[in-house]
Coordinates of C-alpha atoms and ligand atoms in Angstrom, one line a residue:
M1 CA 251.8 -8.0 52.0
E2 CA 253.5 -9.7 55.0
I3 CA 253.3 -13.4 55.4
L4 CA 253.5 -14.8 59.0
E5 CA 253.4 -18.5 59.7
L6 CA 252.4 -20.4 62.7
A7 CA 249.6 -22.8 63.3
G8 CA 248.7 -21.9 59.7
K9 CA 249.4 -18.7 58.0
V10 CA 248.4 -15.1 58.4
H11 CA 248.4 -12.9 55.3
D12 CA 248.0 -9.5 56.7
E13 CA 248.5 -5.9 55.7
T14 CA 249.0 -4.3 59.1
R15 CA 250.4 -6.8 61.3
Q16 CA 253.9 -6.8 62.3
G17 CA 255.9 -9.3 64.3
E18 CA 257.8 -12.6 64.2
A19 CA 256.8 -16.1 64.7
F20 CA 256.7 -17.4 68.2
N21 CA 255.2 -20.6 69.4
P22 CA 252.4 -19.7 71.6
L23 CA 250.6 -23.1 71.4
G24 CA 252.3 -24.8 74.3
S25 CA 253.2 -28.5 74.6
D26 CA 249.6 -29.5 75.7
Q27 CA 248.7 -29.1 71.9
Q28 CA 250.3 -32.5 71.4
S29 CA 247.7 -34.1 73.6
F30 CA 244.9 -33.4 71.1
K31 CA 243.5 -36.3 69.0
K32 CA 242.2 -34.0 66.2
H33 CA 244.0 -31.1 64.7
F34 CA 243.0 -28.1 62.8
Y35 CA 245.1 -25.8 60.5
I36 CA 243.9 -22.2 59.8
E37 CA 245.2 -19.8 57.3
S38 CA 244.1 -16.1 57.6
Y39 CA 243.8 -13.4 55.0
G40 CA 242.9 -9.7 55.0
C41 CA 242.8 -7.2 58.0
A42 CA 243.8 -7.5 61.7
M43 CA 240.2 -8.2 62.5
N44 CA 240.1 -11.4 60.6
F45 CA 243.3 -12.4 62.4
A46 CA 241.7 -11.6 65.7
D47 CA 238.8 -13.7 64.7
S48 CA 241.0 -16.7 63.8
E49 CA 242.1 -16.6 67.4
V50 CA 238.5 -16.8 68.7
V51 CA 238.0 -19.8 66.2
A52 CA 241.0 -21.4 67.7
S53 CA 239.5 -21.0 71.2
I54 CA 236.2 -22.6 70.1
L55 CA 237.9 -25.5 68.3
N56 CA 240.3 -26.1 71.4
A57 CA 237.2 -26.5 73.5
E58 CA 235.9 -29.1 71.1
G59 CA 239.2 -31.2 71.3
F60 CA 241.0 -29.8 68.3
G61 CA 244.7 -28.7 68.7
A62 CA 246.4 -26.3 66.2
T63 CA 248.8 -27.5 63.8
K64 CA 251.3 -25.6 61.5
N65 CA 251.1 -28.4 58.9
A66 CA 248.0 -28.6 56.7
E67 CA 248.9 -32.1 55.7
E68 CA 248.4 -33.6 59.3
A69 CA 245.2 -31.6 59.9
D70 CA 241.7 -33.1 60.2
L71 CA 240.1 -29.7 59.6
V72 CA 241.7 -27.1 57.3
L73 CA 240.2 -23.6 57.6
I74 CA 240.7 -20.5 55.5
N75 CA 239.7 -17.3 56.9
T76 CA 239.0 -15.1 54.0
C77 CA 238.8 -11.5 52.8
S78 CA 236.7 -9.9 50.0
I79 CA 238.0 -6.4 50.1
R80 CA 239.5 -6.5 46.6
E81 CA 239.1 -9.0 43.9
K82 CA 242.7 -10.1 44.2
A83 CA 242.2 -11.1 47.7
E84 CA 239.4 -13.6 46.5
L85 CA 241.5 -15.0 43.7
T86 CA 244.3 -15.8 46.1
V87 CA 241.8 -17.7 48.4
R88 CA 240.4 -19.6 45.3
K89 CA 243.9 -20.8 44.3
R90 CA 244.6 -21.9 47.9
L91 CA 241.2 -23.9 48.1
T92 CA 242.2 -25.9 44.9
E93 CA 245.5 -26.7 46.5
F94 CA 243.7 -27.9 49.7
R95 CA 241.3 -30.0 47.5
S96 CA 244.2 -31.9 46.2
L97 CA 245.4 -32.4 49.7
K98 CA 242.0 -33.8 50.6
K99 CA 242.2 -36.3 47.7
K100 CA 245.3 -37.9 49.6
K101 CA 243.4 -37.7 53.0
P102 CA 239.6 -38.2 52.3
G103 CA 238.5 -37.7 55.9
M104 CA 239.8 -34.2 56.0
L105 CA 237.3 -31.3 56.1
I106 CA 237.8 -28.0 54.4
G107 CA 236.1 -24.9 55.8
M108 CA 235.8 -21.3 54.5
L109 CA 235.4 -18.7 57.1
G110 CA 235.2 -14.8 57.0
C111 CA 234.1 -12.3 54.6
M112 CA 234.3 -14.2 51.4
A113 CA 232.2 -17.0 53.0
E114 CA 229.7 -14.3 54.0
R115 CA 229.6 -12.9 50.5
L116 CA 229.3 -16.0 48.6
K117 CA 227.3 -18.0 51.1
A118 CA 226.6 -21.6 50.0
K119 CA 227.8 -21.1 46.4
L120 CA 231.3 -22.5 47.0
L121 CA 229.8 -25.5 48.6
E122 CA 226.9 -26.2 46.3
E123 CA 228.0 -25.1 42.8
E124 CA 231.7 -25.4 42.9
K125 CA 232.0 -28.1 45.8
L126 CA 235.3 -26.4 46.9
V127 CA 234.6 -26.6 50.6
D128 CA 232.7 -28.8 53.2
L129 CA 231.9 -25.9 55.5
V130 CA 230.9 -22.3 55.1
V131 CA 230.9 -20.1 58.1
G132 CA 230.3 -16.3 58.3
P133 CA 232.0 -13.9 60.7
D134 CA 229.1 -13.9 63.2
A135 CA 228.6 -17.7 63.2
Y136 CA 231.7 -19.1 64.7
R137 CA 230.0 -20.4 67.8
S138 CA 228.2 -22.8 65.6
L139 CA 231.5 -24.4 64.2
P140 CA 231.3 -27.4 66.4
A141 CA 227.8 -28.3 65.2
L142 CA 228.7 -27.5 61.5
I143 CA 231.8 -29.8 61.8
G144 CA 229.4 -32.6 63.0
E145 CA 227.0 -32.0 60.1
A146 CA 229.9 -32.0 57.6
E147 CA 231.3 -35.2 59.0
T148 CA 228.1 -36.9 58.1
G149 CA 228.1 -35.4 54.7
Q150 CA 225.5 -32.8 55.2
K151 CA 225.8 -29.3 53.8
A152 CA 227.2 -27.2 56.6
V153 CA 226.5 -23.5 56.2
N154 CA 225.9 -20.7 58.6
V155 CA 226.2 -17.2 57.3
L156 CA 223.7 -15.4 59.6
L157 CA 224.9 -12.0 60.6
S158 CA 224.0 -10.8 64.1
R159 CA 223.3 -7.6 65.7
D160 CA 224.9 -8.5 69.0
E161 CA 227.6 -11.0 68.5
T162 CA 230.9 -9.8 69.8
Y163 CA 232.5 -13.0 71.0
G164 CA 233.2 -10.9 74.1
D165 CA 233.2 -13.9 76.6
I166 CA 235.6 -16.1 74.5
A167 CA 239.3 -15.9 75.4
P168 CA 241.2 -15.9 72.2
I169 CA 244.0 -18.4 71.8
R170 CA 247.0 -16.3 70.5
L171 CA 248.0 -18.3 67.3
D172 CA 250.8 -16.2 65.7
S173 CA 252.3 -14.1 68.4
N174 CA 255.7 -12.7 69.4
G175 CA 254.3 -13.0 73.1
V176 CA 254.6 -9.1 73.3
C177 CA 252.0 -7.5 71.0
A178 CA 248.4 -8.6 70.7
F179 CA 245.2 -7.5 68.9
V180 CA 242.2 -7.0 71.0
S181 CA 238.8 -6.7 69.0
I182 CA 236.6 -3.9 70.6
M183 CA 233.8 -3.9 68.2
R184 CA 232.4 -5.7 65.0
G185 CA 230.7 -4.6 61.8
C186 CA 230.4 -1.2 60.2
N187 CA 227.5 1.3 59.8
N188 CA 229.3 3.5 57.3
M189 CA 228.4 2.9 53.9
C190 CA 231.5 3.9 51.8
S191 CA 230.3 3.1 48.4
F192 CA 233.4 1.2 47.4
C193 CA 233.4 -1.1 50.4
V194 CA 232.1 -4.6 50.9
V195 CA 232.7 -4.7 54.7
P196 CA 229.1 -3.5 55.8
F197 CA 227.7 -6.4 53.9
T198 CA 230.2 -9.0 54.9
R199 CA 230.4 -8.0 58.6
G200 CA 227.0 -6.6 59.2
R201 CA 225.8 -3.8 61.7
E202 CA 228.2 -2.1 64.1
R203 CA 228.2 -3.3 67.6
S204 CA 230.6 -2.5 70.5
R205 CA 231.9 -5.2 72.9
D206 CA 231.4 -5.1 76.7
A207 CA 234.0 -2.8 78.0
Y208 CA 234.7 -5.0 80.9
S209 CA 235.4 -8.2 78.9
I210 CA 237.9 -6.0 76.9
L211 CA 239.5 -4.9 80.1
T212 CA 239.7 -8.5 81.4
E213 CA 241.3 -9.6 78.2
V214 CA 243.9 -6.8 78.2
E215 CA 244.7 -7.4 81.9
H216 CA 245.2 -11.1 81.2
L217 CA 247.5 -10.2 78.3
F218 CA 249.5 -7.9 80.6
H219 CA 249.8 -10.5 83.3
T220 CA 251.1 -13.0 80.8
G221 CA 253.9 -10.9 79.6
Y222 CA 252.3 -8.9 76.7
R223 CA 253.3 -5.2 76.5
E224 CA 251.3 -3.9 73.6
V225 CA 247.7 -4.2 72.6
T226 CA 246.1 -2.8 69.5
L227 CA 242.3 -2.1 69.9
L228 CA 240.6 -3.1 66.8
G229 CA 237.4 -2.0 64.9
Q230 CA 236.6 -0.7 61.5
N231 CA 235.7 2.5 63.1
V232 CA 237.0 2.6 66.6
D233 CA 235.9 6.1 67.3
S234 CA 232.1 5.1 67.2
Y235 CA 232.7 2.7 70.1
Y236 CA 229.9 3.1 72.5
W237 CA 228.9 1.0 75.5
I238 CA 226.6 1.5 78.4
D239 CA 227.7 0.2 81.9
E240 CA 224.4 -0.6 83.3
S241 CA 225.7 -1.1 86.8
N242 CA 226.3 2.7 87.2
D243 CA 224.8 4.2 84.1
E244 CA 228.1 5.2 82.7
T245 CA 228.5 5.7 78.9
I246 CA 231.8 4.4 77.8
T247 CA 233.0 6.3 74.8
F248 CA 236.2 5.3 72.9
A249 CA 238.1 8.0 74.7
K250 CA 237.0 6.5 78.0
L251 CA 237.9 2.9 76.9
L252 CA 241.2 4.1 75.9
E253 CA 241.8 5.6 79.3
K254 CA 240.7 2.6 81.1
V255 CA 243.0 0.4 78.8
A256 CA 245.9 2.8 79.4
L257 CA 245.5 2.6 83.2
V258 CA 245.9 -1.3 83.2
S259 CA 249.6 -0.6 83.5
P260 CA 252.0 2.3 82.5
L261 CA 254.2 -0.5 81.1
L262 CA 251.5 -1.5 78.5
R263 CA 251.6 0.3 75.2
V264 CA 248.1 1.0 73.6
R265 CA 247.5 1.4 69.9
F266 CA 244.3 1.4 68.0
S267 CA 243.0 1.1 64.4
T268 CA 241.0 2.2 62.5
S269 CA 239.8 5.9 63.0
H270 CA 237.3 7.5 60.6
P271 CA 238.1 11.1 60.0
K272 CA 234.4 12.1 60.7
D273 CA 234.4 10.5 64.1
I274 CA 237.7 11.0 65.8
T275 CA 237.1 13.5 68.5
D276 CA 239.3 16.1 70.6
E277 CA 238.4 13.9 73.7
V278 CA 240.3 10.9 72.0
L279 CA 243.2 13.2 71.1
Y280 CA 243.5 14.7 74.7
T281 CA 243.3 11.2 76.1
I282 CA 246.3 10.2 73.9
A283 CA 248.1 13.4 75.1
K284 CA 247.4 12.6 78.7
Y285 CA 248.8 9.0 78.8
E286 CA 252.4 8.3 77.9
N287 CA 251.6 4.8 77.2
I288 CA 249.0 5.6 74.5
C289 CA 251.1 5.6 71.3
N290 CA 251.4 8.8 69.4
Y291 CA 250.2 7.4 66.2
I292 CA 246.9 7.5 64.2
H293 CA 245.8 5.7 61.1
L294 CA 243.3 8.1 59.5
P295 CA 242.3 6.7 56.1
V296 CA 241.6 9.6 53.5
Q297 CA 240.9 7.4 50.5
S298 CA 241.1 10.5 48.0
G299 CA 242.0 14.1 48.0
S300 CA 239.3 15.2 45.7
N301 CA 236.0 16.4 47.2
R302 CA 234.0 15.2 44.2
I303 CA 235.4 11.7 44.5
L304 CA 235.1 11.8 48.4
Q305 CA 231.3 12.6 47.9
L306 CA 230.9 9.7 45.4
M307 CA 232.8 7.4 47.8
N308 CA 230.3 8.5 50.6
R309 CA 233.1 9.3 52.9
T310 CA 231.0 12.2 54.4
Y311 CA 233.9 14.7 54.7
T312 CA 235.7 17.1 52.4
K313 CA 239.4 17.6 51.8
E314 CA 239.3 20.7 53.9
W315 CA 237.5 18.9 56.8
Y316 CA 240.1 16.3 56.7
I317 CA 243.0 18.8 56.7
A318 CA 241.3 20.6 59.6
K319 CA 241.4 17.2 61.4
V320 CA 245.0 16.6 60.6
N321 CA 245.8 20.2 61.9
R322 CA 244.0 19.5 65.1
I323 CA 245.8 16.3 65.7
R324 CA 249.2 18.2 65.2
E325 CA 248.0 21.0 67.5
I326 CA 247.1 18.6 70.3
L327 CA 249.7 16.0 69.6
P328 CA 252.6 17.9 67.9
D329 CA 254.7 14.6 67.7
C330 CA 252.0 12.3 66.4
G331 CA 252.6 9.8 63.6
L332 CA 250.2 9.6 60.9
S333 CA 249.3 6.9 58.3
T334 CA 246.4 6.5 55.8
D335 CA 244.7 4.4 53.1
M336 CA 244.2 5.6 49.6
I337 CA 242.5 4.4 46.5
T338 CA 243.4 5.4 42.9
G339 CA 241.1 5.2 40.0
F340 CA 237.7 5.3 41.6
C341 CA 234.7 5.6 39.3
T342 CA 235.0 8.8 37.1
E343 CA 238.3 9.9 38.7
T344 CA 240.0 12.5 36.5
E345 CA 243.6 13.5 36.4
E346 CA 242.6 16.7 38.2
D347 CA 241.0 14.5 41.0
H348 CA 244.3 12.6 41.1
R349 CA 246.3 15.7 41.4
E350 CA 244.1 16.6 44.4
T351 CA 245.1 13.4 46.1
Y352 CA 248.6 14.2 45.3
S353 CA 248.4 17.7 46.9
L354 CA 246.7 16.4 50.0
M355 CA 249.7 13.9 50.4
E356 CA 252.0 16.8 50.0
Y357 CA 250.2 18.6 52.8
C358 CA 249.9 15.6 55.2
K359 CA 253.3 14.0 54.4
Y360 CA 252.1 10.6 55.9
D361 CA 254.7 8.5 57.8
L362 CA 253.0 5.3 56.3
A363 CA 250.4 4.6 53.7
Y364 CA 248.5 1.7 52.4
M365 CA 247.7 2.4 48.7
Y366 CA 245.4 0.4 46.5
F367 CA 243.9 0.7 43.0
Y368 CA 240.1 0.5 42.9
S369 CA 238.6 -3.0 42.7
E370 CA 234.8 -3.0 42.1
R371 CA 233.0 -5.3 44.5
P372 CA 229.7 -7.0 43.8
G373 CA 226.8 -5.7 45.8
T374 CA 228.4 -2.4 46.8
L375 CA 226.8 1.0 46.4
A376 CA 229.4 2.0 43.8
E377 CA 228.8 -1.2 41.9
K378 CA 225.1 -0.5 41.7
R379 CA 225.4 3.2 41.0
Y380 CA 228.5 4.0 39.0
E381 CA 230.5 2.6 36.1
D382 CA 234.0 1.3 36.9
D383 CA 235.2 3.4 34.0
I384 CA 238.8 4.0 34.7
P385 CA 241.0 1.6 32.6
E386 CA 243.2 -0.6 34.8
E387 CA 246.3 0.7 33.2
V388 CA 245.4 4.3 34.4
K389 CA 244.3 3.0 37.9
K390 CA 247.9 1.3 38.1
R391 CA 249.7 4.3 36.8
R392 CA 248.2 6.6 39.3
L393 CA 248.9 4.1 42.1
Q394 CA 252.5 4.0 41.1
E395 CA 252.5 7.8 41.2
I396 CA 251.2 8.0 44.8
I397 CA 253.5 5.3 45.9
A398 CA 256.5 7.2 44.5
L399 CA 255.5 10.4 46.2
H400 CA 254.7 8.5 49.5
R401 CA 258.3 6.9 49.3
I402 CA 259.8 10.4 49.4
H403 CA 257.7 11.3 52.5
S404 CA 258.2 8.1 54.4
L405 CA 262.0 8.4 53.8
E406 CA 262.0 12.0 55.1
S407 CA 260.0 10.7 58.1
M408 CA 262.7 8.1 58.9
Q409 CA 265.4 10.7 58.4
R410 CA 263.9 13.0 60.8
D411 CA 264.5 10.4 63.6
V412 CA 268.3 10.0 63.0
N413 CA 270.4 11.4 65.8
K414 CA 267.5 11.1 68.1
T415 CA 266.9 8.7 71.0
F416 CA 263.7 6.7 71.4
K417 CA 262.0 4.5 73.9
V418 CA 261.8 1.1 72.1
L419 CA 259.7 -1.9 73.1
I420 CA 261.7 -5.1 72.3
E421 CA 259.5 -7.5 70.3
A422 CA 261.8 -10.2 69.0
D423 CA 265.4 -11.2 67.7
S424 CA 266.1 -9.4 64.4
K425 CA 265.2 -11.6 61.4
K426 CA 268.6 -11.2 60.1
S427 CA 270.8 -11.7 63.1
E428 CA 270.2 -13.2 66.6
Q429 CA 272.8 -10.7 67.8
D430 CA 270.3 -7.9 67.2
W431 CA 267.0 -6.9 68.7
H432 CA 263.9 -5.9 66.7
G433 CA 261.7 -3.4 68.4
R434 CA 259.3 -0.4 67.6
T435 CA 259.1 3.2 68.7
D436 CA 255.9 4.8 69.9
H437 CA 255.5 5.9 66.3
N438 CA 255.3 2.3 65.1
K439 CA 258.7 2.5 63.3
V440 CA 260.8 -0.6 63.4
V441 CA 264.3 -0.3 65.1
I442 CA 267.1 -2.8 64.7
F443 CA 269.9 -2.5 67.3
P444 CA 272.6 -4.8 68.6
K445 CA 271.9 -6.7 71.9
E446 CA 275.5 -5.9 73.1
K447 CA 276.2 -7.0 76.6
Y448 CA 272.9 -6.0 78.1
A449 CA 270.8 -8.6 79.8
L450 CA 267.5 -7.5 78.1
K451 CA 264.6 -9.8 76.9
K452 CA 261.5 -9.4 74.8
G453 CA 258.9 -7.1 76.3
D454 CA 261.5 -4.8 77.9
Y455 CA 261.7 -1.2 77.1
V456 CA 265.1 0.4 76.3
N457 CA 266.3 3.8 75.1
V458 CA 267.9 3.5 71.6
F459 CA 270.0 6.2 69.8
V460 CA 269.2 6.1 66.1
H461 CA 272.3 6.7 64.0
S462 CA 271.0 5.9 60.7
C463 CA 268.0 4.5 58.6
T464 CA 266.8 2.7 55.6
A465 CA 263.5 3.4 53.8
G466 CA 261.7 1.1 56.3
T467 CA 263.9 0.6 59.3
L468 CA 265.8 2.8 61.8
L469 CA 269.2 1.5 63.0
G470 CA 270.5 2.2 66.4
K471 CA 272.5 1.5 69.5
I472 CA 271.4 1.2 73.2
S473 CA 271.8 4.5 74.8
N474 CA 272.8 4.8 78.4
E475 CA 271.7 8.4 78.8
Ligands
SAM1 N1 237.4 0.9 58.2 C1 238.6 1.5 57.6 C2 238.3 2.7 56.8 O1 237.3 3.3 57.1 O2 239.2 3.1 56.2 C3 239.3 0.4 56.8 C4 238.5 -0.3 55.8 S1 239.2 -1.6 54.7 C5 239.4 -2.9 55.6 C6 240.9 -1.1 54.4 C7 241.2 -0.3 53.2 O3 240.9 -1.1 52.0 C8 240.3 1.0 53.0 O4 240.6 2.0 53.7 C9 240.4 1.2 51.5 O5 241.5 2.0 51.3 C10 240.7 -0.2 50.9 N2 239.5 -0.7 50.1 C11 238.3 -0.9 50.6 N3 237.5 -1.2 49.6 C12 238.3 -1.2 48.4 C13 238.1 -1.5 47.0 N4 236.8 -1.9 46.5 N5 239.1 -1.3 46.2 C14 240.2 -1.0 46.6 N6 240.6 -0.7 47.9 C15 239.6 -0.8 48.8
SF4_2 FE1 234.4 0.1 54.7 FE2 233.9 2.7 55.0 FE3 233.3 0.9 57.0 FE4 235.7 1.4 56.6 S1 234.3 2.9 57.3 S2 234.9 -0.6 56.7 S3 235.9 1.8 54.3 S4 232.4 1.1 54.9
F3S3 FE1 238.8 -7.4 56.9 FE2 238.8 -8.1 54.3 FE3 236.7 -8.5 55.8 S1 239.7 -6.4 55.1 S2 236.7 -7.0 57.3 S3 238.7 -9.4 56.1 S4 236.7 -7.9 53.6

């Protein structure tokens, strides 16, 4: 899990990038300061930027240092038990900070706030504010209540909140890549998953507010946007001015047309929903990255059914074949869970054989963690011993390592268009950038007058398991 720091911390599994101070000197003029630490998925990170915007309007500036903050916020994740344990540990650390600075308020935001509601405030007295993902507009009022010693809780889920009109303040950005939230919530009921309970019903954001945000990003120097949603392919918005239905494919196209110099990525696609129209749109526009994150979760049909994923292994393979037919050069990544309820060695081998077929470029792999309130918790016994779950996880990780190394090696002796994101972490003499396929490339700056946000052709001469190493190519 990568840890990024700026104006607080981001603990995120998908985000890549380096610290860059986006806060500007005017942050010094704020009389009050907030510190925010974010856990979980990119959507949580994007939400923290909405929260920063709401707090800025209330006179709170961001600080990187929790000790000097008047308001300490932790934007939490409930996806696995471990994520919640990490947050609890951090909260106890913040409590000791508060003992030294009694006026300080501590607030819990996000999915864990939604799941536990007032419990952390009333029973455990760990926080002063509890605010769910759809209630951030009420933060100013809640801060006021907490300042007068009242219980400040709002965990109401909404059917229409998208924060579409709020311009996020980029908290931890390299100034080149940004997340743009296009929808919220999830209507799928994967039996292992807590998200439908913590984030509520699915709703799509006004397409024009998305385009306005993207255009603004482009004009302020950003060169890559990642459109975010738990299930982006079910994006659906009706433009009432001309009765136009905007599907995800249409939205992708509109975003791609903002500028050919803007790279467009998206996450996450559900195998049941990704359409040919989306694949053809990716094929049509050079600036939509040839890269799809297509979580499979398991290769066993029996387990997929228990997980309520609504597709079979054969359906998934047919999707992968279709992707490779329309986009022969497409990078593919996935999410997988080992040790789901009743999983046998045979089921596990099915996952193994699916991986052998797909040969993912990147995979996020987890062992099953039962979450309270989910369908699986209610219906099935969490009957696979932890050591078996972990052993199976190690096995798929080992197999994936072989595939990802092969994927890196296939890129050696080729030239790629690379977007420069930052200095390399190891040396200021080198650039850090990424290919269209989302692979990190490190290469010497040499004599060229390039800067962050520029594109450059790089010849890859070698690789490690996670990085391509190259040289600027003049061809
Ligand atoms: N919406 C996406 C999807 O459909 O795949 C991502 C959902 S979730 C934020 C990210 C990943 O966490 C999932 O794809 C799944 O692999 C994993 N995950 C979710 N619930 C889990 C659980 N109870 N135990 C272990 N892993 C889990
Ligand atoms: Fe969870 Fe499934 Fe929704 Fe993804 S699609 S957020 S795994 S319920
Ligand atoms: Fe994301 Fe974790 Fe919530 S993965 S949607 S922050 S439960």
